[in-house]
XYZ file of C-alpha atoms in Angstrom:
501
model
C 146.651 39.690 -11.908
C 146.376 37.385 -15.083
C 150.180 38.056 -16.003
C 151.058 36.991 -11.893
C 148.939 33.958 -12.344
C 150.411 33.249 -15.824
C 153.835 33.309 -14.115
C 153.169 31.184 -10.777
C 151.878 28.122 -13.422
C 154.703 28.508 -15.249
C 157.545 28.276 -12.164
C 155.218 25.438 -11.598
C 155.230 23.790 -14.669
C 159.329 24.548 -14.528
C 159.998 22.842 -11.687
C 157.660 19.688 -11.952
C 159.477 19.471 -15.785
C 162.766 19.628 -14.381
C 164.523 15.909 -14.183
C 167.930 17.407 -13.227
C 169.679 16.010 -9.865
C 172.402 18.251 -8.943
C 175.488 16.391 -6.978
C 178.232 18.172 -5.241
C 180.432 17.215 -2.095
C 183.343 15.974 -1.354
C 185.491 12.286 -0.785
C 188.437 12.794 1.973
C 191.721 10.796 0.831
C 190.175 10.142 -2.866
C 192.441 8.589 -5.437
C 191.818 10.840 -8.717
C 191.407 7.892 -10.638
C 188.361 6.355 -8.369
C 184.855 8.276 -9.841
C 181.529 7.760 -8.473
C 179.050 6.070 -11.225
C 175.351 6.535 -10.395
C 172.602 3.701 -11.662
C 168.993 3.943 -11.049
C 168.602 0.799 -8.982
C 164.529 0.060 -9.282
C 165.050 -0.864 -13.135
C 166.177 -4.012 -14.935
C 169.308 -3.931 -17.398
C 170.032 0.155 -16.145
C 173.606 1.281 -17.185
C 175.374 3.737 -15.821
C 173.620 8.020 -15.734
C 176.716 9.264 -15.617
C 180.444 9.020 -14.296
C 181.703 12.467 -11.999
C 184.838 13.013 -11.584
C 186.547 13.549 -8.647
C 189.427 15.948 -8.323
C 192.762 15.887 -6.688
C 191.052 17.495 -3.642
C 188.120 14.921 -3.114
C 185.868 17.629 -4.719
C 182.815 16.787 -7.405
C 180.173 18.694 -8.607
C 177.850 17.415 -11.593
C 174.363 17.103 -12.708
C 172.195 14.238 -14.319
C 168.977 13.542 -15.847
C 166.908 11.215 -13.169
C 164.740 8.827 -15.264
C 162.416 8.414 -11.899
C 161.831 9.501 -8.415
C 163.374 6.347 -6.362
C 166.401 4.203 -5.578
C 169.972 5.038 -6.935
C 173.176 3.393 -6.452
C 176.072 5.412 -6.035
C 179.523 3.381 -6.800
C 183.001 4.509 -6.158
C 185.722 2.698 -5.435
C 184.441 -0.754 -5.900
C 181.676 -0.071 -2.874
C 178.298 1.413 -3.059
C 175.516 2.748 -1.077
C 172.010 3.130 -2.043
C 169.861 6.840 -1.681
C 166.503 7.676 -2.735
C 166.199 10.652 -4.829
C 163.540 12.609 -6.770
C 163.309 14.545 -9.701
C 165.127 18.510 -9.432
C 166.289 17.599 -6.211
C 170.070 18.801 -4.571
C 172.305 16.502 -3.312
C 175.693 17.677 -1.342
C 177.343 14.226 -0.550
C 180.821 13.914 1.876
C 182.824 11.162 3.165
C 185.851 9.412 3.367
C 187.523 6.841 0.631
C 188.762 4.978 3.211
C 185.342 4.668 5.115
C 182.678 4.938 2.089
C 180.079 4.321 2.698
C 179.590 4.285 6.268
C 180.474 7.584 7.093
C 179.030 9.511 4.526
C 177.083 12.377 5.632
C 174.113 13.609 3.393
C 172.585 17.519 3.256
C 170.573 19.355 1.128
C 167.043 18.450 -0.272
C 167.368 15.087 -0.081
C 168.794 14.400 3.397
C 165.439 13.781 5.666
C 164.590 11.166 3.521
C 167.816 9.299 3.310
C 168.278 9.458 7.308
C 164.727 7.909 7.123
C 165.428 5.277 5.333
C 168.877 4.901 6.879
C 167.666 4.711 10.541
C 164.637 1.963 9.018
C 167.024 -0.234 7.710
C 169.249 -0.204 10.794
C 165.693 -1.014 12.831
C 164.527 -3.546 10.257
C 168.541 -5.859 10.711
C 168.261 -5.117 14.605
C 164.778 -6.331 14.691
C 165.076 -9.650 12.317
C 167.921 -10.728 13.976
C 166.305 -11.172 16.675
C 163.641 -13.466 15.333
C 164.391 -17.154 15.830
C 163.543 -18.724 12.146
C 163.753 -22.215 13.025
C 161.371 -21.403 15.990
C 158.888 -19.870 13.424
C 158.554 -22.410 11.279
C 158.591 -25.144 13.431
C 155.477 -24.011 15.318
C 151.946 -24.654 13.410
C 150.153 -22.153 11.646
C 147.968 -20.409 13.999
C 150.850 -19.836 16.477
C 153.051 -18.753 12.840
C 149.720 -16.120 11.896
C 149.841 -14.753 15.033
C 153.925 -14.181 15.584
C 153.945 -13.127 11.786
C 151.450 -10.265 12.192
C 153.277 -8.840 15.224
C 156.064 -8.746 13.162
C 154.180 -7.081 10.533
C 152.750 -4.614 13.156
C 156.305 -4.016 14.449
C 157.759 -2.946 11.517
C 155.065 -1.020 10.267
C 155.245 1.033 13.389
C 158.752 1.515 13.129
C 158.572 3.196 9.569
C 155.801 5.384 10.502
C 157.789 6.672 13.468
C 160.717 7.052 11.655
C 158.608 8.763 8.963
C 157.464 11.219 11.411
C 160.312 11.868 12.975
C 162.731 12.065 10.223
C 159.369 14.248 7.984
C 159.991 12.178 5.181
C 157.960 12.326 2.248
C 155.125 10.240 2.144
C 156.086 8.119 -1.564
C 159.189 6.954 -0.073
C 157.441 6.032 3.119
C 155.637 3.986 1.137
C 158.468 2.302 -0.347
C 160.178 1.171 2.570
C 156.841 0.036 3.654
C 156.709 -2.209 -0.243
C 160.414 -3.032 0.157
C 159.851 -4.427 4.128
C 156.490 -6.707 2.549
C 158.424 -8.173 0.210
C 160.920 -9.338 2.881
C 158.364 -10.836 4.671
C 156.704 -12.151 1.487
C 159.805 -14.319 1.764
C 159.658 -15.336 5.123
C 155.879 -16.788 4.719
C 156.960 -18.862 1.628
C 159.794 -19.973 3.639
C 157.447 -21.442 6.713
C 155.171 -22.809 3.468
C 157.869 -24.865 1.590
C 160.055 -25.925 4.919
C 157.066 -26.015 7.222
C 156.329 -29.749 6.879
C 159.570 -31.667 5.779
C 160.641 -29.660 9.245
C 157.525 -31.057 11.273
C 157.331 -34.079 9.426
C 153.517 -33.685 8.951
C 153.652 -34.612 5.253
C 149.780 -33.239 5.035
C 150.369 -29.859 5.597
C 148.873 -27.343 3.358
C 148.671 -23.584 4.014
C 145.163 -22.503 5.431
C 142.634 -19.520 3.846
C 143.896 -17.197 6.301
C 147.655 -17.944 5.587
C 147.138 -17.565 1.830
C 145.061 -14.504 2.610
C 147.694 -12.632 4.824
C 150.333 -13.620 2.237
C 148.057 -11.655 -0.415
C 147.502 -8.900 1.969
C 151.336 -8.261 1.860
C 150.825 -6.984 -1.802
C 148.618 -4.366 -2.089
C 149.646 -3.358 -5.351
C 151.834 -5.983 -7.527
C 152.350 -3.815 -10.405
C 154.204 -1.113 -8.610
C 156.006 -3.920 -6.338
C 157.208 -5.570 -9.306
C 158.815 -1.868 -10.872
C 160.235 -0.573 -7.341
C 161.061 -3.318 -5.433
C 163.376 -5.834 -6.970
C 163.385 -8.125 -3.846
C 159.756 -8.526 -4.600
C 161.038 -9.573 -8.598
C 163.866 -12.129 -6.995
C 161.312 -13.729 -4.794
C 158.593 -14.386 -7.686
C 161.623 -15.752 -9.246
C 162.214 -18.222 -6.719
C 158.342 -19.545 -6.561
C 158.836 -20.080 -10.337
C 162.535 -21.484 -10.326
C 161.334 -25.569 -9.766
C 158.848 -25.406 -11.797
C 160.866 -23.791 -14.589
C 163.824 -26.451 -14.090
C 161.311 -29.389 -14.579
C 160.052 -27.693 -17.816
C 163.377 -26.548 -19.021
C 165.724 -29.397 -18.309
C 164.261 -32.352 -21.150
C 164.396 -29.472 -23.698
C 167.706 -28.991 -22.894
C 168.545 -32.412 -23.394
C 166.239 -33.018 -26.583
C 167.586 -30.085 -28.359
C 170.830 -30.352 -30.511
C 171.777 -26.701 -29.975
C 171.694 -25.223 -26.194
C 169.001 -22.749 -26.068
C 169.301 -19.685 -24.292
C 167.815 -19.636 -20.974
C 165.522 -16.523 -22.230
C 164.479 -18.827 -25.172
C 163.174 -21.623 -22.518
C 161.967 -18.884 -19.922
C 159.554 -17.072 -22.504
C 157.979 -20.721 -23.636
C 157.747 -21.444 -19.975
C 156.243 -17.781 -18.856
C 153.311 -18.704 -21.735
C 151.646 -20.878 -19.531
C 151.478 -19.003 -16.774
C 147.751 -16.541 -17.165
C 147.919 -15.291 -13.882
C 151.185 -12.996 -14.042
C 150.542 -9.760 -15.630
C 152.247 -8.571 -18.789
C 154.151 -6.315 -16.478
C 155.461 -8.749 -14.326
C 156.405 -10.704 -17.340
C 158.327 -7.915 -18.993
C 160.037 -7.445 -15.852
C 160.857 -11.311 -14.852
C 161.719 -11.586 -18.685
C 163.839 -8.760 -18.698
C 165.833 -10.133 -15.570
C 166.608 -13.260 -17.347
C 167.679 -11.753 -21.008
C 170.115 -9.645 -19.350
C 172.106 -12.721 -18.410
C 171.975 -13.843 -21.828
C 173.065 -10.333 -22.837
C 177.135 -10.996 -23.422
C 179.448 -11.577 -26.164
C 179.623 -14.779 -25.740
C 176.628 -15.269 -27.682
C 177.566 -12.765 -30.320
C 176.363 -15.435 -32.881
C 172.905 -15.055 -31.407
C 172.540 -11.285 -31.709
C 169.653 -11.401 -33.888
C 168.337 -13.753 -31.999
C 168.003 -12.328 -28.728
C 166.918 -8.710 -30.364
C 164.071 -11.428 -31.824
C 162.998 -12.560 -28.151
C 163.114 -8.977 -27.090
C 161.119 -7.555 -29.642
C 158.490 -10.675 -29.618
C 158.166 -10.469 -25.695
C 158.772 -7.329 -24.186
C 156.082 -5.095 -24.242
C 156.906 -2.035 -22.248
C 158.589 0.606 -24.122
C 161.107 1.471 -21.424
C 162.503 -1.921 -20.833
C 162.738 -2.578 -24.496
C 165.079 0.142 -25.339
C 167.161 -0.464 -22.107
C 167.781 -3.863 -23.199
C 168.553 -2.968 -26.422
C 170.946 -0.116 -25.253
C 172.039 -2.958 -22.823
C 172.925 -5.470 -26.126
C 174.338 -2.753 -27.724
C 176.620 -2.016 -24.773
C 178.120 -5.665 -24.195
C 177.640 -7.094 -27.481
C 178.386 -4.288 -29.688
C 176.864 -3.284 -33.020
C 175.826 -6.173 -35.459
C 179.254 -6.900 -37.133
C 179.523 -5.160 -41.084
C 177.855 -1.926 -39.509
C 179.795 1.431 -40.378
C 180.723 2.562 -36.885
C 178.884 6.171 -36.804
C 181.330 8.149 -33.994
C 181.922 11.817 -34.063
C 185.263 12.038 -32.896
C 187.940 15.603 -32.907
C 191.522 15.595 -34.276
C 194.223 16.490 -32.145
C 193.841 20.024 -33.791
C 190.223 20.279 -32.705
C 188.990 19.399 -36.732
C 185.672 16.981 -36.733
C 186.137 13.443 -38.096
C 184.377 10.449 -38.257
C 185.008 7.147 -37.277
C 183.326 5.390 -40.669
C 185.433 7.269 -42.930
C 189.008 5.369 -41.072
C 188.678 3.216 -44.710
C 191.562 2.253 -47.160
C 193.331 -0.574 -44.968
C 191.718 -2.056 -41.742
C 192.218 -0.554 -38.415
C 192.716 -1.511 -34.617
C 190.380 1.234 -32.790
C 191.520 1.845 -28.714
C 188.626 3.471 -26.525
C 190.690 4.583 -23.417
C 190.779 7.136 -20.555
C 193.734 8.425 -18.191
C 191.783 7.862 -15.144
C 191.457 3.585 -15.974
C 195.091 2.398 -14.648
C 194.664 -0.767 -17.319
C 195.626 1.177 -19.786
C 199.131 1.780 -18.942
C 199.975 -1.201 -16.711
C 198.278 -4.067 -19.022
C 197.164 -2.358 -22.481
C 200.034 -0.058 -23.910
C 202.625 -2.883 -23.674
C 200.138 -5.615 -25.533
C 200.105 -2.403 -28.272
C 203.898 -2.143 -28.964
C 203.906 -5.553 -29.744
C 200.832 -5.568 -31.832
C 202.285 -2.518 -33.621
C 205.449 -4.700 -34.469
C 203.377 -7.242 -35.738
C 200.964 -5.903 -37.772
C 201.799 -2.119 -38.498
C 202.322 -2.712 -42.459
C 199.143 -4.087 -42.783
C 197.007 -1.948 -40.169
C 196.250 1.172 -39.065
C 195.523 1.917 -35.506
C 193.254 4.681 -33.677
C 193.871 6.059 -30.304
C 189.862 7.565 -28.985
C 189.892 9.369 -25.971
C 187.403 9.497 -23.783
C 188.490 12.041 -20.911
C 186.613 14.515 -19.963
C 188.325 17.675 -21.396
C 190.355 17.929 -24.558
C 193.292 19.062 -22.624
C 193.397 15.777 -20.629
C 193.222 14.487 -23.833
C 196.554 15.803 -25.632
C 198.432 15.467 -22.072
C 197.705 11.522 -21.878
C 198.210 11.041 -25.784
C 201.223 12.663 -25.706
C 202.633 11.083 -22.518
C 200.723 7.572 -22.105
C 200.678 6.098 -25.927
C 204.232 8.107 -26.849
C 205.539 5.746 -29.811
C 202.649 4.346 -31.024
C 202.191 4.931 -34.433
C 198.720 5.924 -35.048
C 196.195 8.707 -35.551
C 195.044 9.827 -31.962
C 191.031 11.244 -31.857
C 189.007 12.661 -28.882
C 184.934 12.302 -28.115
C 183.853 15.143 -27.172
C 183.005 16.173 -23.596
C 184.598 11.967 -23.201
C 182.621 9.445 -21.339
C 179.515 11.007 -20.024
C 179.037 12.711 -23.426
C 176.040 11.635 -26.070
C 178.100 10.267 -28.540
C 179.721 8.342 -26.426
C 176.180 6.776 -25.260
C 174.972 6.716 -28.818
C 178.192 4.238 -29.480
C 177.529 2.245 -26.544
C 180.717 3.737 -24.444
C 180.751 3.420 -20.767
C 183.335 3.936 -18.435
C 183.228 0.044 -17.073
C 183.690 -1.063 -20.619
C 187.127 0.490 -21.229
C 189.415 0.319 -22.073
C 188.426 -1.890 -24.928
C 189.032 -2.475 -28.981
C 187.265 -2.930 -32.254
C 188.181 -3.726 -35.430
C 186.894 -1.946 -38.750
C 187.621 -3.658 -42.376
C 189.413 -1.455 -45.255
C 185.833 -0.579 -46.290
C 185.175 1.124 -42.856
C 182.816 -1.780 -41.559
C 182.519 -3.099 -37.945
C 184.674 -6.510 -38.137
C 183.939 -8.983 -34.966
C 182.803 -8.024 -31.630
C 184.191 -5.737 -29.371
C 187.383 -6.999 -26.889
C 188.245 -6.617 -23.797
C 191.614 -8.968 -23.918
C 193.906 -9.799 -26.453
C 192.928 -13.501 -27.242
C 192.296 -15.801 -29.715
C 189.542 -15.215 -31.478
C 191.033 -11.014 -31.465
C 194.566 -12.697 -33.156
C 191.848 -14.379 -35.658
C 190.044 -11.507 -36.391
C 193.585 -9.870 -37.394
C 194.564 -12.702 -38.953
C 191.454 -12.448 -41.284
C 191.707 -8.574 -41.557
C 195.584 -8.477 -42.554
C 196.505 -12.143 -43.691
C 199.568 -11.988 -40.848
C 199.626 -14.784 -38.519
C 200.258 -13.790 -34.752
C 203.735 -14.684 -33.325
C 203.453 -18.079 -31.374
C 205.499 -16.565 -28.333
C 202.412 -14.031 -28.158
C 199.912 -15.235 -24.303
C 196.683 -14.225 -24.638
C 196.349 -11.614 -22.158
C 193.458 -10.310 -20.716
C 193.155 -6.394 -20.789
C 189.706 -5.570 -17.865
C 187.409 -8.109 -17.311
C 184.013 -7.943 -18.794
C 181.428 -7.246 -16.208
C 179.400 -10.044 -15.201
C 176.956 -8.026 -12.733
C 175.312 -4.810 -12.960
C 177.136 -2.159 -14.678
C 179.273 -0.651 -13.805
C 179.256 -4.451 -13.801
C 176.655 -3.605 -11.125
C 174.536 -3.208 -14.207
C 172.030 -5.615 -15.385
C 170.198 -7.857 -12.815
C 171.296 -11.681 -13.174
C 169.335 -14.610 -12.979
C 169.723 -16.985 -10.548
């Protein structure tokens, strides 16, 4: 009896432990070269779980470690759709490229939940179009209370049906219920900054029982402010006039532009009634913007304000992981990178010393490659071959793949051709920053095996610098600057971090 019981707490303790979600299904009329990238959507500054392939067929099958029960977006072909999932959960996933994703069609484990919260968004955008905006704030306040709670009662209703009907699980009830407040959070501070410049009663001020409803729409901030980012963009907006007025004579005064983060964390001091929480997360949202190479001079800088401000753990290293991604490694670093010779031998990127070298990441499955990259290459090679080595890493997902496109895709280029193992979803590819929205790209490494610049995602002028510096050649004058992928500028895959208004 002891040995049974032993057993049932362990299966127990197995499957609460277990963070895999397991994805399989299938993408009608899919283009091998679209994959679906999965991001858990709640966070701030989130890259990219993993990129699946998906085969000649439409076929995909792969698994991921989920950080959290909650929101994730699924992106393929430059459009996404949103699911909830949780923690060990299946997922079997079909639809059509051409239609994605309106006609996907969920099973397994997590399908009652997703029709849930499906059918509750299709009631929620039926229902609020219907309300007359203007009407509602143009009306006074006890006529507003009263509409506005029977719009609150609505609503509510309608996610408990749908709950019931659809026997979704109670935590993601309780999101919608969060995400719909926070919605409506909106509309009240709407009707309390446009209420009297719309009425023209210049002496309006919002009532006890207004501000108390409003508060009643949060019944816990911490966990609005981590779930619900429509909750984070709206205490963004109360804050954003308030912030201008206090940011805009610094600006002026100050002989260097500041980053915004830099003005926003002076600003956030005076505010004692926001939570550390809710200042790590509106902080958060505001350093990611500031997150790019363009401010590659200001690495330290912004790995200061991170450190100095940021107080929960999690955000802290997904910023970081974040600067690492689009800003690189701090420039003189030896580039760490287990990498495999074309005959399967182990390597390592730091030891490429003796003369400087150009460094490619690239995949098969990114089209820039061969339409934009490997023609900017021959004439780099022409150029600067005698005083420059260049490296060919591969980042496809077997090693087969691997010799097939360096054989075929970069055939005479001179230079030594490497693979990462297991490519792009692989951990030394995360441990070097390498994510499939960020390639293909290039680096340069000095003749003592040192990071030299930041990484580049076009061949421009400060890259023909850098070379410049690296091999004392000047770049031919007939040479454009050409741009290779663009960097992204939203979340990543460019749907990555969260950007501030």
């Amino acid at each position: 009896m002891k040995s049974y019981l032993s057993l049932i707490v362990a299966f127990f303790l197995l499957i609460s432990c277990n963070k895999k979600i397991e994805v399989k299904g299938n993408i009608k009329n899919a283009n091998p070269l679209d994959r679906i990238e999965v991001i858990e959507a709640s966070g701030v500054a989130t890259l990219p779980l993993i990129n699946i392939p998906v085969d000649e067929k439409g076929h995909f099958n792969a698994s991921f470690d989920a950080p959290k029960n909650g929101m994730y977006l699924f992106a393929y072909a430059g459009k996404a759709t949103m699911l909830y999932l949780k923690k060990g959960q299946s997922l079997e996933l079909s639809g059509d490229a051409s239609s994605f994703p309106e006609t996907n069609q969920i099973k397994g484990e997590t399908k009652a939940n997703n029709d849930f919260l499906k059918k509750a968004d299709e009631s929620f955008l039926s229902y609020a179009n219907k309300i007359d905006v203007q009407k509602l704030i143009e009306t006074d306040e006890p006529k507003f209370i009263k509409d506005f709670n029977k719009i609150l009662t609505d609503l509510t209703k309608q996610i408990d049906d749908f709950g019931a009907k659809y026997k979704a699980d109670s935590e993601v009830i309780t999101y919608k219920k969060m995400d719909t407040n926070a919605k409506l959070i909106g509309l009240m501070d709407l009707y309390e900054k446009s209420h009297a410049l719309t009425t023209k009663n210049k002496s309006y001020k919002p009532a006890a029982k207004f501000t108390e409803l409003k508060k009643s729409l949060i019944n816990d901030e911490e966990k609005m402010v981590k779930e619900i980012p429509a909750y984070r963009q709206f205490l963004l907006g109360t804050l954003n006039n308030d912030f201008q007025k206090f940011a805009q004579p610094k600006m002026l005064s100050s002989q260097q532009t500041p980053l915004t983060s830099e003005l926003f964390t002076d600003f956030m001091k005076q505010k004692k009634d926001f939570s550390q929480t809710t200042k790590d997360y509106l902080f958060a949202f505001i350093i990611a913007n500031d997150i790019n190479y363009e401010n590659i001079k200001k690495y330290d800088k912004i790995t200061k304000l991170i450190d100095e401000n940021i107080k929960d753990n999690t955000i802290k290293d997904n910023l970081k992981e974040l600067q690492k991604v689009l800003m690189g490694f701090k420039e003189g670093t030896a580039p760490d990178l287990a990498l495999q010779n074309e005959d399967g031998s182990n390597t390592n990127l730091k030891d490429l010393k003796g003369k400087p070298t150009l460094v490619v990441f690239y995949a098969s499955y990114n089209p820039n490659i061969a339409f934009t990259l490997v023609p900017q290459l021959k004439e780099l090679d022409d150029t600067y071959k005698s005083k420059l080595n260049f490296a060919y890493i591969n980042l496809d997902d077997t090693q087969d793949q691997f010799k097939k496109t360096s054989s075929s895709l970069l055939k005479g280029l001179s230079g030594a051709h490497f693979y990462i193992k297991d490519g792009i979803n692989s951990p030394e590819a995360k441990k070097f920053g390498l994510y499939a929205f960020k390639i293909p790209s290039i680096i340069l490494i000095d003749k003592d095996g040192k990071l030299s610049g930041r990484p580049y995602f076009g061949i421009d002028e400060n890259f023909t610098n850098q070379l410049e510096k690296l091999t004392g050649i000047k770049a031919p004058s007939q040479a454009p600057p050409a741009e290779i992928s663009p960097l992204p500028t939203e979340k990543a895959p460019s749907q990555q971090p969260e950007q501030a208004k």
